[in-house]
PDB file of C-alpha atoms in Angstrom:
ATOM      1  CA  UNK W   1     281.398-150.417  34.616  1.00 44.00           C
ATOM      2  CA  UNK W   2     284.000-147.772  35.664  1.00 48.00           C
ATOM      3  CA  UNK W   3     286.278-148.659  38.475  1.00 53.00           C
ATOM      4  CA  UNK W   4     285.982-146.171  41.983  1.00 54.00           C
ATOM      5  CA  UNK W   5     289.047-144.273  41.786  1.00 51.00           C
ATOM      6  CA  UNK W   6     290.500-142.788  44.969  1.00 52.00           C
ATOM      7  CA  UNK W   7     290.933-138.941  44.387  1.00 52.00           C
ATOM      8  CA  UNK W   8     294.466-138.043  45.372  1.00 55.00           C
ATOM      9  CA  UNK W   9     294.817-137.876  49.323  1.00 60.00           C
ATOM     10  CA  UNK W  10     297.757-135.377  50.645  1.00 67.00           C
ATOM     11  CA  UNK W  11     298.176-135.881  54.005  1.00 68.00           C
ATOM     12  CA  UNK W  12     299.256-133.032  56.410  1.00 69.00           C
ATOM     13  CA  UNK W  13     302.807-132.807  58.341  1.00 72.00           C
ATOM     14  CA  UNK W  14     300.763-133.652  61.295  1.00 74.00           C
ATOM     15  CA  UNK W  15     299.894-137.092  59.744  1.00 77.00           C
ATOM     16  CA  UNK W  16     295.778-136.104  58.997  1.00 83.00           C
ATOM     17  CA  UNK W  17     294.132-135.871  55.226  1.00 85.00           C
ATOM     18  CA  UNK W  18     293.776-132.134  54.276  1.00 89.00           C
ATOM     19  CA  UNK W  19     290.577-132.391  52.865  1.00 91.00           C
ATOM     20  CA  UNK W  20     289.226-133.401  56.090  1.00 92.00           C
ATOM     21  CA  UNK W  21     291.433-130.632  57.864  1.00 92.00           C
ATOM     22  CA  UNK W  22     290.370-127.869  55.659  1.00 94.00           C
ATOM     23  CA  UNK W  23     286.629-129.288  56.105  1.00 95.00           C
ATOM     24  CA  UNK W  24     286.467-129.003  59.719  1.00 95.00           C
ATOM     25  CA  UNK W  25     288.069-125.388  59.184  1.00 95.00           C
ATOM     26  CA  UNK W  26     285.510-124.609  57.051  1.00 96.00           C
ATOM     27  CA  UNK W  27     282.641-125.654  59.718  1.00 96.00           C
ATOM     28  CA  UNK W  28     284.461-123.481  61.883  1.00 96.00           C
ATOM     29  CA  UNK W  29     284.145-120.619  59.933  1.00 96.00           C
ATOM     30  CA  UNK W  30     280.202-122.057  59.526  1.00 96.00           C
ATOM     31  CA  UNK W  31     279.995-122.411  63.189  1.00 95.00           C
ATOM     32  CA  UNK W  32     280.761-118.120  63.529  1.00 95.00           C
ATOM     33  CA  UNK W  33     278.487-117.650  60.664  1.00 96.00           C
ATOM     34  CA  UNK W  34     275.538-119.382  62.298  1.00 96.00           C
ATOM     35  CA  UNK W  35     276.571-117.599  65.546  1.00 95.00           C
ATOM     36  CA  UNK W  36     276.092-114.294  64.292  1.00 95.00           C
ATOM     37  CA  UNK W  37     272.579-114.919  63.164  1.00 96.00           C
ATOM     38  CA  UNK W  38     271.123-116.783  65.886  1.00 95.00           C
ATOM     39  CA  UNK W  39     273.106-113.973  67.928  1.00 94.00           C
ATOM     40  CA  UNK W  40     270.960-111.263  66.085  1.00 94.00           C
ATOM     41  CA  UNK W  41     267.495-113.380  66.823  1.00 94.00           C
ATOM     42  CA  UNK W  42     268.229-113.614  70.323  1.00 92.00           C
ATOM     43  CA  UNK W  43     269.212-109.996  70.379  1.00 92.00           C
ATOM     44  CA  UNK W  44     265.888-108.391  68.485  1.00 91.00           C
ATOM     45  CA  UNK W  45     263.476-111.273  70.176  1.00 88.00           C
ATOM     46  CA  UNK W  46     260.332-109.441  71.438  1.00 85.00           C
ATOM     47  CA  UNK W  47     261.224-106.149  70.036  1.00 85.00           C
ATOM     48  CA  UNK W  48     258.780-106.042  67.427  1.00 83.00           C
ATOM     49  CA  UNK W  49     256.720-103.724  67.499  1.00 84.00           C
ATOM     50  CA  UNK W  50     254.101-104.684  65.122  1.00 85.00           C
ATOM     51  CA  UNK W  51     252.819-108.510  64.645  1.00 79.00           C
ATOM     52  CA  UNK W  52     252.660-111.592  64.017  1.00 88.00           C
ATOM     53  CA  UNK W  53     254.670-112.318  67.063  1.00 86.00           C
ATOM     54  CA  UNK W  54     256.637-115.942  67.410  1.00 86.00           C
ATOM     55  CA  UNK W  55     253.931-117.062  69.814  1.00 85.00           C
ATOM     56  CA  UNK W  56     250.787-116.265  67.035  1.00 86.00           C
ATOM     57  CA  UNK W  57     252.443-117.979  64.257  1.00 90.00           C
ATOM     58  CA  UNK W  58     255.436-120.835  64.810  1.00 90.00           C
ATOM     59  CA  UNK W  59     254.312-124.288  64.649  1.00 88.00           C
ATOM     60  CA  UNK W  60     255.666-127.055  66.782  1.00 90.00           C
ATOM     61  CA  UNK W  61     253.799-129.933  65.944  1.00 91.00           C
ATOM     62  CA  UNK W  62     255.544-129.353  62.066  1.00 92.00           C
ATOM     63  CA  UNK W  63     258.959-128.376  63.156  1.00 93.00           C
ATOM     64  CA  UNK W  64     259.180-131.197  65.481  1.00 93.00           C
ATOM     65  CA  UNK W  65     258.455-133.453  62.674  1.00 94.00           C
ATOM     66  CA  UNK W  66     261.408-131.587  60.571  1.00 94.00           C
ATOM     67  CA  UNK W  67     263.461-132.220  63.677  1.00 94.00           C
ATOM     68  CA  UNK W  68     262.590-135.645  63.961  1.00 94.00           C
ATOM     69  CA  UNK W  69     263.149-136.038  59.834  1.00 95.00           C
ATOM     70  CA  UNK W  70     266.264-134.545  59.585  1.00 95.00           C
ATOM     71  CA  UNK W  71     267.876-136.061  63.134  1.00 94.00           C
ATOM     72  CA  UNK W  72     266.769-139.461  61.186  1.00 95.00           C
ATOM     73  CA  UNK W  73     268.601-138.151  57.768  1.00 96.00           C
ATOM     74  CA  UNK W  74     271.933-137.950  60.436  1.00 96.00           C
ATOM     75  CA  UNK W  75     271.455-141.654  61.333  1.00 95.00           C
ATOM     76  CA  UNK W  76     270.839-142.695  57.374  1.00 96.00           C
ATOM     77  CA  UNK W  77     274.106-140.341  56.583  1.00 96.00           C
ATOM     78  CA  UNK W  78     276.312-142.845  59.007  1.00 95.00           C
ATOM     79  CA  UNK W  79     274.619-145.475  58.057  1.00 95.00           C
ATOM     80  CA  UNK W  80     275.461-144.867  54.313  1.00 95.00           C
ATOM     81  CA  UNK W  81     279.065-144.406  55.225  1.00 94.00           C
ATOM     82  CA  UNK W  82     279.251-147.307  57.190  1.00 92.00           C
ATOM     83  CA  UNK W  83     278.354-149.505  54.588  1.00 93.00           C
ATOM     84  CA  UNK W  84     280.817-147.596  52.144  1.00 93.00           C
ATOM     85  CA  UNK W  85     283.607-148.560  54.717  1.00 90.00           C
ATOM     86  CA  UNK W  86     282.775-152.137  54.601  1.00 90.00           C
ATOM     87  CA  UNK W  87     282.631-152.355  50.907  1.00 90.00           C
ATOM     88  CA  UNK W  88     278.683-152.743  50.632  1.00 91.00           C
ATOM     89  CA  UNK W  89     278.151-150.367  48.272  1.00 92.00           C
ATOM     90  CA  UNK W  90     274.099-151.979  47.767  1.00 94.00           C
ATOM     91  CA  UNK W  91     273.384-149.950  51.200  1.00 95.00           C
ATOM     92  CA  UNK W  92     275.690-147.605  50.815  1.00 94.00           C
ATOM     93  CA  UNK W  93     273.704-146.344  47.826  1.00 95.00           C
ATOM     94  CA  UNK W  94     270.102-147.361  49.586  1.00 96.00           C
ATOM     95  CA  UNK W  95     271.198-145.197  52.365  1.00 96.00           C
ATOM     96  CA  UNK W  96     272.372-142.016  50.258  1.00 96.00           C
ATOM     97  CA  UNK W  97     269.580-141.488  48.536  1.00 97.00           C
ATOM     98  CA  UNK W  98     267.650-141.923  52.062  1.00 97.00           C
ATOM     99  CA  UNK W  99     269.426-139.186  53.519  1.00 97.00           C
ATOM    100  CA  UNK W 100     268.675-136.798  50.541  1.00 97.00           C
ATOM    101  CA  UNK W 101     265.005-138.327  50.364  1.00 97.00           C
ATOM    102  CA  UNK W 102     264.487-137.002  54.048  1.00 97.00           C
ATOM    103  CA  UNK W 103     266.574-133.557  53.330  1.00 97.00           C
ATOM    104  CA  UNK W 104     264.012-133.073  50.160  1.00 97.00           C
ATOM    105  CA  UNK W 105     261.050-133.791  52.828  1.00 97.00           C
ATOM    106  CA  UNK W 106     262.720-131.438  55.527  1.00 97.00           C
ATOM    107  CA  UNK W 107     263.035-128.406  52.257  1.00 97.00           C
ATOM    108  CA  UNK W 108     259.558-129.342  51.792  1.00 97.00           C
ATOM    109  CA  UNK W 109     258.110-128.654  55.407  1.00 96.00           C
ATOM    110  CA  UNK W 110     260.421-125.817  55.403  1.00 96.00           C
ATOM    111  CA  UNK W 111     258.421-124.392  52.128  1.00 96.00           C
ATOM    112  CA  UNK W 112     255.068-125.034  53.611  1.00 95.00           C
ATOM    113  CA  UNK W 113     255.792-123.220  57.143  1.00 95.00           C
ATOM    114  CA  UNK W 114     256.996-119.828  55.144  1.00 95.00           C
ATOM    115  CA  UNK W 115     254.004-119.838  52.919  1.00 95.00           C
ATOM    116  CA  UNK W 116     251.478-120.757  55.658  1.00 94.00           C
ATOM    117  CA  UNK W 117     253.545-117.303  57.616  1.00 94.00           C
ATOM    118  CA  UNK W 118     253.316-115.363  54.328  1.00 95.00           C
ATOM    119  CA  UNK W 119     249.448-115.688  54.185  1.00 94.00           C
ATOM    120  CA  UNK W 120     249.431-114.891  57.794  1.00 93.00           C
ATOM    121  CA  UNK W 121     251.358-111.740  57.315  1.00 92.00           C
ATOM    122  CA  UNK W 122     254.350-112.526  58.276  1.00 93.00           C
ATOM    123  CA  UNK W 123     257.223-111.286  55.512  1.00 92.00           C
ATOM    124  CA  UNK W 124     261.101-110.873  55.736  1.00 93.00           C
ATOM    125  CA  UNK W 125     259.634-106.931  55.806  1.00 92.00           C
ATOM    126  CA  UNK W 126     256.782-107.137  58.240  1.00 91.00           C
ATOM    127  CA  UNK W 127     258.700-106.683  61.535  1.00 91.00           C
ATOM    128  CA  UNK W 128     262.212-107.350  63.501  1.00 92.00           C
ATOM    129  CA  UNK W 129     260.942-111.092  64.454  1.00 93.00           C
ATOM    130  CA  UNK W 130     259.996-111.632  60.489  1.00 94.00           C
ATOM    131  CA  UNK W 131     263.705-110.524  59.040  1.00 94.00           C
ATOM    132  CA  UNK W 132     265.447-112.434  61.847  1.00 95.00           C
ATOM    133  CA  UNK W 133     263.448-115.539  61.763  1.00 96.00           C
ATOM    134  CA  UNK W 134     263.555-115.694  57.926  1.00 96.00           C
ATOM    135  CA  UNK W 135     267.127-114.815  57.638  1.00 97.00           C
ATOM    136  CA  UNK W 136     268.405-117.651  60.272  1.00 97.00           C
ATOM    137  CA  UNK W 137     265.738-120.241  59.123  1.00 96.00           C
ATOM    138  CA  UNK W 138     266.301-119.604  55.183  1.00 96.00           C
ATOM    139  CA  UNK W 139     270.049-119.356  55.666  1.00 97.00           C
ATOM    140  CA  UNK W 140     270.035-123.002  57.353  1.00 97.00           C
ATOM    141  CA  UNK W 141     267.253-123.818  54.763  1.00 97.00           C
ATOM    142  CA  UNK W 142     270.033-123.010  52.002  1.00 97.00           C
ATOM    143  CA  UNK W 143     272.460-125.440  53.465  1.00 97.00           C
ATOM    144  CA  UNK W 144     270.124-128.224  53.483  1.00 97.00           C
ATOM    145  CA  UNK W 145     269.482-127.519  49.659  1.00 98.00           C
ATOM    146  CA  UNK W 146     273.133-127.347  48.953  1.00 97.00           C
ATOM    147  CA  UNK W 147     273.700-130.644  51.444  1.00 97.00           C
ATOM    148  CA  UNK W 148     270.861-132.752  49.108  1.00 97.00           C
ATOM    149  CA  UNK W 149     272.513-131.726  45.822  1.00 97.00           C
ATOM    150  CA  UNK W 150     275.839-133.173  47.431  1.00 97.00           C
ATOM    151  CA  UNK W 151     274.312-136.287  48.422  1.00 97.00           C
ATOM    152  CA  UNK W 152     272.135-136.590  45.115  1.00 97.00           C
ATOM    153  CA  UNK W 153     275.709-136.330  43.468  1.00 96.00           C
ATOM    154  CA  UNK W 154     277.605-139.228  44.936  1.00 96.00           C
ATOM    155  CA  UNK W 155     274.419-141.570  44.694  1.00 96.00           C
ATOM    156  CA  UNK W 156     274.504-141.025  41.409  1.00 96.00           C
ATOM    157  CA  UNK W 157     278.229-141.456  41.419  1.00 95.00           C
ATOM    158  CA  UNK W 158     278.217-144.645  43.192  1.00 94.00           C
ATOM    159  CA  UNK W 159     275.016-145.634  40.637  1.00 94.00           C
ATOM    160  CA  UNK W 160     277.730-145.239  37.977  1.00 94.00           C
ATOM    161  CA  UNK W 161     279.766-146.795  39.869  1.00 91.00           C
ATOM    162  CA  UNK W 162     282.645-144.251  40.687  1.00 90.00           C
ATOM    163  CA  UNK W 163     282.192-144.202  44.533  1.00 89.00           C
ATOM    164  CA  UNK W 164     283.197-147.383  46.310  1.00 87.00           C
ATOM    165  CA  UNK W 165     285.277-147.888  49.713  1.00 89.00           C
ATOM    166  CA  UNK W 166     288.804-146.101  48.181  1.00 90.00           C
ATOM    167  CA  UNK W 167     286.273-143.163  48.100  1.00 90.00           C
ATOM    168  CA  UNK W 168     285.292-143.198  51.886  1.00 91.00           C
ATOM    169  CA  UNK W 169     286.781-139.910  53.171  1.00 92.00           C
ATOM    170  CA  UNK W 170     284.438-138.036  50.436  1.00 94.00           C
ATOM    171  CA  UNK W 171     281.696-139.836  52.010  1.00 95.00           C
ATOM    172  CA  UNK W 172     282.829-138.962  55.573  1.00 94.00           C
ATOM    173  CA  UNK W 173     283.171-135.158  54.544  1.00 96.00           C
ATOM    174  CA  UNK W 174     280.005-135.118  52.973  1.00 96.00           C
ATOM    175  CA  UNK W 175     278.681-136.671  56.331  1.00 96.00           C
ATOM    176  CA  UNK W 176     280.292-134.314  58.335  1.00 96.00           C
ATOM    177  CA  UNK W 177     278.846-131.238  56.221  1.00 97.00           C
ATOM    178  CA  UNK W 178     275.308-132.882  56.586  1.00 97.00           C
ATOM    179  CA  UNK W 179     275.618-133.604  60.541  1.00 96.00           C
ATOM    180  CA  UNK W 180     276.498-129.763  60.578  1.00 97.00           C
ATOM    181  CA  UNK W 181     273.323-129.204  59.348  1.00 96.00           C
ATOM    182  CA  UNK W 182     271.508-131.470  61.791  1.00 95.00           C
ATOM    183  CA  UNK W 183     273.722-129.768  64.515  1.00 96.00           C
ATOM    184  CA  UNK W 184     272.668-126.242  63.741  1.00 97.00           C
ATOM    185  CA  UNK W 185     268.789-127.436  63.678  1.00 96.00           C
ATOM    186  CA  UNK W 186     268.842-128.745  66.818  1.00 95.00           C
ATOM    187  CA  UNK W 187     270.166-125.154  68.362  1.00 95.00           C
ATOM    188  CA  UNK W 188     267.793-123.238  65.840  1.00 96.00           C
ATOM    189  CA  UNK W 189     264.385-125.477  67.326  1.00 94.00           C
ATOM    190  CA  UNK W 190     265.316-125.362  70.558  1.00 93.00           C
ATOM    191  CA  UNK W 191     266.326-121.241  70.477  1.00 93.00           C
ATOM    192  CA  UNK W 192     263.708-120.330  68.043  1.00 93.00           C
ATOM    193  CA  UNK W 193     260.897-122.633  68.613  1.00 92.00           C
ATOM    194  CA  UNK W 194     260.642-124.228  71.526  1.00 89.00           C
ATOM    195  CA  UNK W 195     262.367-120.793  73.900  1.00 86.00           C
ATOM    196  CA  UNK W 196     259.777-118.311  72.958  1.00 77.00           C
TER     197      UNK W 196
ATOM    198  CA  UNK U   1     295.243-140.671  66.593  1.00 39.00           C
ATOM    199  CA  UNK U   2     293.339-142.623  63.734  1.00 41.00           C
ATOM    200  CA  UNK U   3     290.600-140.705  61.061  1.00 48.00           C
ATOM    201  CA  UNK U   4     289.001-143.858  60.598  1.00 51.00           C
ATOM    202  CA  UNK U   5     288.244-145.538  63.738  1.00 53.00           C
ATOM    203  CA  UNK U   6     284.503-144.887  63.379  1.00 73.00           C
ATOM    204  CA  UNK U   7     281.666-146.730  64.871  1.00 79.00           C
ATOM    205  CA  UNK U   8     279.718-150.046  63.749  1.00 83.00           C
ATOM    206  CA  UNK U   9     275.813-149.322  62.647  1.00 83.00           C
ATOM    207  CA  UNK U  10     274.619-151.016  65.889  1.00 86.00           C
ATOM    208  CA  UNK U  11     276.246-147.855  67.740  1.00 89.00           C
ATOM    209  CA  UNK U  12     274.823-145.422  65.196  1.00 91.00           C
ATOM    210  CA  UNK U  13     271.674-146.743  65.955  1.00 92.00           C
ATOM    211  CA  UNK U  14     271.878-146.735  69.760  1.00 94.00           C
ATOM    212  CA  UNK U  15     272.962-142.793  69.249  1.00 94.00           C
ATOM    213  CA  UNK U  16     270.108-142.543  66.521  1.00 93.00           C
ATOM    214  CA  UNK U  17     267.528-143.927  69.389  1.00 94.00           C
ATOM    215  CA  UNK U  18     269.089-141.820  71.855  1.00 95.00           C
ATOM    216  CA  UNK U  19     268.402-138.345  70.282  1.00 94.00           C
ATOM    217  CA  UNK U  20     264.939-139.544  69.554  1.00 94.00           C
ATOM    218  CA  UNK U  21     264.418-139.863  73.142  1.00 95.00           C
ATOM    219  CA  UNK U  22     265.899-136.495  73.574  1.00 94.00           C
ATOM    220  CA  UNK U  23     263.982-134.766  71.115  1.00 92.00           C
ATOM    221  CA  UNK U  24     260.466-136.665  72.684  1.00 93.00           C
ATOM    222  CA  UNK U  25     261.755-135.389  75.676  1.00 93.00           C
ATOM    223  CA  UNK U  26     262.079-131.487  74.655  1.00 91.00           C
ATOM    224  CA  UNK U  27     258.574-131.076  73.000  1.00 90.00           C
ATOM    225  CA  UNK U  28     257.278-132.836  75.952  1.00 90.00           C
ATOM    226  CA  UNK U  29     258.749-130.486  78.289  1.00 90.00           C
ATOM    227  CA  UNK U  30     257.508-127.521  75.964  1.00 89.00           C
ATOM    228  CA  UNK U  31     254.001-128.846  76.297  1.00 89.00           C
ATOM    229  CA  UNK U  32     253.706-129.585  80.557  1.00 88.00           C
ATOM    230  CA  UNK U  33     252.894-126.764  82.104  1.00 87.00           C
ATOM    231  CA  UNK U  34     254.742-127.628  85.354  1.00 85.00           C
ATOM    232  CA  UNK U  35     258.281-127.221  83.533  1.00 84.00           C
ATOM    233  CA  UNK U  36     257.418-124.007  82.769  1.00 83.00           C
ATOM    234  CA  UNK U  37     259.683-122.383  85.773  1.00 84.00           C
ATOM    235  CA  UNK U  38     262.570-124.526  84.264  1.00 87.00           C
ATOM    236  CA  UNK U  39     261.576-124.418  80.954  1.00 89.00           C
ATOM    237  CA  UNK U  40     264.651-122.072  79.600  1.00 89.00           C
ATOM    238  CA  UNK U  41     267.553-124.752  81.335  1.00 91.00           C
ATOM    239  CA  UNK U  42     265.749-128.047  80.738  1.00 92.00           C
ATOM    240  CA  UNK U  43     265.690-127.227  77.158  1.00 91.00           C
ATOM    241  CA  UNK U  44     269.335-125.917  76.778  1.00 92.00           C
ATOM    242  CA  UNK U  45     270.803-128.600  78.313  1.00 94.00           C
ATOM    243  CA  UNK U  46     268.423-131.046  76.634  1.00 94.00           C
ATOM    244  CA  UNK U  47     269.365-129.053  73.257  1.00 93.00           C
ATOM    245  CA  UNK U  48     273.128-129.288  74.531  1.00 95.00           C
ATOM    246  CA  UNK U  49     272.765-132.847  74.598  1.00 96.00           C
ATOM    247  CA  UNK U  50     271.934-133.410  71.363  1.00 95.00           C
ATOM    248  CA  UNK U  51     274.529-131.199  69.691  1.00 95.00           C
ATOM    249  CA  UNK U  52     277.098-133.511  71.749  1.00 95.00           C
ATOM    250  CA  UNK U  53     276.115-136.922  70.697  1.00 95.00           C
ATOM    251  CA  UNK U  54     275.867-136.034  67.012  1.00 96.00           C
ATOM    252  CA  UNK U  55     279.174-134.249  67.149  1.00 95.00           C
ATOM    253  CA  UNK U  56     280.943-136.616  69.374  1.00 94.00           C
ATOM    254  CA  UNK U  57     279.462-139.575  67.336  1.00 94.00           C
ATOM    255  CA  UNK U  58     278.206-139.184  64.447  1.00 94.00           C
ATOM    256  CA  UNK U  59     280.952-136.531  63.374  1.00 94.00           C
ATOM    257  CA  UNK U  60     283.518-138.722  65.105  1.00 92.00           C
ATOM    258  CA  UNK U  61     285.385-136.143  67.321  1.00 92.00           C
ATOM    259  CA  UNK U  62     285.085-138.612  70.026  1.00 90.00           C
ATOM    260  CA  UNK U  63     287.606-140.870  67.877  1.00 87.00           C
ATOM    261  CA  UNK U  64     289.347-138.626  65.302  1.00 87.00           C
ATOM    262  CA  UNK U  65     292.188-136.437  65.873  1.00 87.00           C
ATOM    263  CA  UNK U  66     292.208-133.901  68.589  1.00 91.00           C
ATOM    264  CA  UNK U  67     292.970-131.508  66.478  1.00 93.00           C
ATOM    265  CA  UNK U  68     290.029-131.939  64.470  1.00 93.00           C
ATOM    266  CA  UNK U  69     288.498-131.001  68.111  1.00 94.00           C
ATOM    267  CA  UNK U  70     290.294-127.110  68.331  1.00 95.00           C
ATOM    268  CA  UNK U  71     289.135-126.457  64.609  1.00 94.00           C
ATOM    269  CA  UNK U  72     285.720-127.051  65.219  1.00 95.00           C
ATOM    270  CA  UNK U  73     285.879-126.243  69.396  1.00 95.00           C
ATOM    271  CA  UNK U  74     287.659-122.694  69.276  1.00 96.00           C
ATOM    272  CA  UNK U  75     285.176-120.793  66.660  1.00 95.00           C
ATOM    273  CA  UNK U  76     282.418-122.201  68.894  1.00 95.00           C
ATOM    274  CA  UNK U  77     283.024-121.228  71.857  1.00 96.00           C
ATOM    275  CA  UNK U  78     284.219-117.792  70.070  1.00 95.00           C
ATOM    276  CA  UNK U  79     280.698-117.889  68.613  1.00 95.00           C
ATOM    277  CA  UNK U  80     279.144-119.058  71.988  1.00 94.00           C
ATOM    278  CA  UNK U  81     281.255-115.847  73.436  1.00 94.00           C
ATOM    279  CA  UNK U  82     279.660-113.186  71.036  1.00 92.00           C
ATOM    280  CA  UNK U  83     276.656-114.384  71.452  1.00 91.00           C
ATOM    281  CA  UNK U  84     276.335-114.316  75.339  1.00 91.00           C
ATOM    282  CA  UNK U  85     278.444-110.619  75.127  1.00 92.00           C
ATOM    283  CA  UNK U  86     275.951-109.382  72.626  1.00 90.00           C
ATOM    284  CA  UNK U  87     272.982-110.881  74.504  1.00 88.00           C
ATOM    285  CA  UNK U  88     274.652-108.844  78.237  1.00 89.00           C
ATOM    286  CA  UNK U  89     275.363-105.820  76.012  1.00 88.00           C
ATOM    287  CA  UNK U  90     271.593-105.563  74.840  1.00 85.00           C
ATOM    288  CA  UNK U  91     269.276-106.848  77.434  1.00 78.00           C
ATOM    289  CA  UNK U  92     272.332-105.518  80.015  1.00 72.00           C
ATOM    290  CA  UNK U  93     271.349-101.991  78.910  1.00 62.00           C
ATOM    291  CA  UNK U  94     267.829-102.746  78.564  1.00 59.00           C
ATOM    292  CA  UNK U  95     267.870-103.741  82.400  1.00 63.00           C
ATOM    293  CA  UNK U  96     269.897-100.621  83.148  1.00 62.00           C
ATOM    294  CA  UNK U  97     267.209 -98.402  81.501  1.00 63.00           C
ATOM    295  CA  UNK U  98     264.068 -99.992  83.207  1.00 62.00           C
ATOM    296  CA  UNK U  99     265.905 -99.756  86.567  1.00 62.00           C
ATOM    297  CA  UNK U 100     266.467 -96.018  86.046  1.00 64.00           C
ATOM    298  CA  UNK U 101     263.484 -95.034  84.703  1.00 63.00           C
ATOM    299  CA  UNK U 102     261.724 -97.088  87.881  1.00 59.00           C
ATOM    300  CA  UNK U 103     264.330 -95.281  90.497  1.00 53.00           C
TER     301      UNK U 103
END
């Protein structure tokens, strides 16, 4: 079985690794991104002038489920690197592929609450609340997509047995990308869904 | 300041439990009609909450380098800042409009 190999670590002037430097720059830049959009919902909420309106159509019972799933992925994502740190690479692995298993199940509730609004009428084109909501929702959807292909990657990495504990601070940026995530759902539910 | 001083999975858990509770606690509050006055604050600052303990915890800002703390702090409040301006700039002028038309 091939050996974990570290990946080469450069470490700043200031003493910190610039992966994880340039990582939390890049949620930054995230952070303005995700801004602007919920921005724009906030700013064309209850302007449409032709329905379905937020009230006729969103679904809390679902997306508190999705809240609950993905705010459970979070704890499985520390979990997993928590066992990477100490070397148990049996969990580490168990708790990977848990954390993409319940980012496939939030893509999934995601798909079934814009079909269920597309046979109610409700488009990207129908109205102002349609192209913001789908815009904001399908940009975070995106992330989560991109977030489960990362995760998918290093459990299959550390099933091959090239991710192990000299690997941790991939593990801890690949956790901080995915609390991100988390972090920008709980803002979307509460702004979207539950403020209407 | 160390990167790695992260938590044990007893603490994860304890932060996992707490969200739950705080997520319980929003959908409840959406559903009681008697919050309904406060509904808007509750919510935010229940919402607020949340967004704390994962980043403080589960990100590890709480632990890691400060400066970890202004790359990730200054876009958001810059982001929090457009998003407040934008939101006085629109409903601002909306406000002025109604009052004028009603005067």
């Amino acid at each position: 079985m091939t050996q974990a190999v570290p990946l080469a670590t450069h470490h700043t002037s200031m003493g910190l690794d610039n992966r994880k430097m340039a990582f939390w720059a890049f949620i930054g830049s995230e952070c303005l991104l995700f801004g602007s959009l919920i921005s724009t919902y906030l700013v064309y909420k209850g302007k449409s002038v032709v329905g379905p309106y937020p009230h006729d159509i969103l679904n809390i019972p679902l997306t508190s489920g999705s809240t609950f799933d993905l705010l459970m992925s979070s704890l499985m994502m520390v979990l997993a690197l928590a066992a990477v740190e100490r070397g148990d690479m049996k969990w580490g692995k168990i708790w990977l592929f848990s954390t993409a298993v319940l980012g496939l199940v939030f893509l999934g509730a995601q798909v079934m609450e814009f079909t269920e609004f597309v046979h109610k009428g409700l488009t990207i084109s129908t109205n102002l609340f349609g192209c913001t909501f789908f815009v904001l929702t399908g940009t975070h959807g995106a992330h989560v997509a991109v977030g489960v292909l990362w995760l998918l990657t290093l459990w299959v990495r550390a099933l091959q047995g090239k991710l192990g504990p000299a690997n941790v601070t991939t593990v801890d940026i690949t956790g901080l990308y995915w609390h991100f995530v988390d972090v920008v759902w709980i803002v979307i539910f509460t702004v979207v869904y539950l403020i209407q | 300041m160390t990167e790695q001083s992260h938590l044990t999975a007893g603490a994860y858990l304890r932060v996992g439990a707490m969200l739950v509770i705080l997520t319980v606690l929003e959908v409840g509050v959406f559903y009681v009609p008697a919050f309904r006055a406060v509904l808007v604050p509750v919510l935010l600052a229940l919402s607020a909450a949340k967004f704390t303990l994962v980043v403080m915890f589960y990100m590890h800002l709480k632990a890691d380098s400060k400066f970890f703390t202004f790359l990730f702090g200054t876009p958001l409040l810059l982001a929090v800042g457009v998003m407040v301006a934008l939101l006085f700039l629109f409903l601002g002028a909306l406000t002025l409009r109604g009052a004028a038309s009603a005067g």
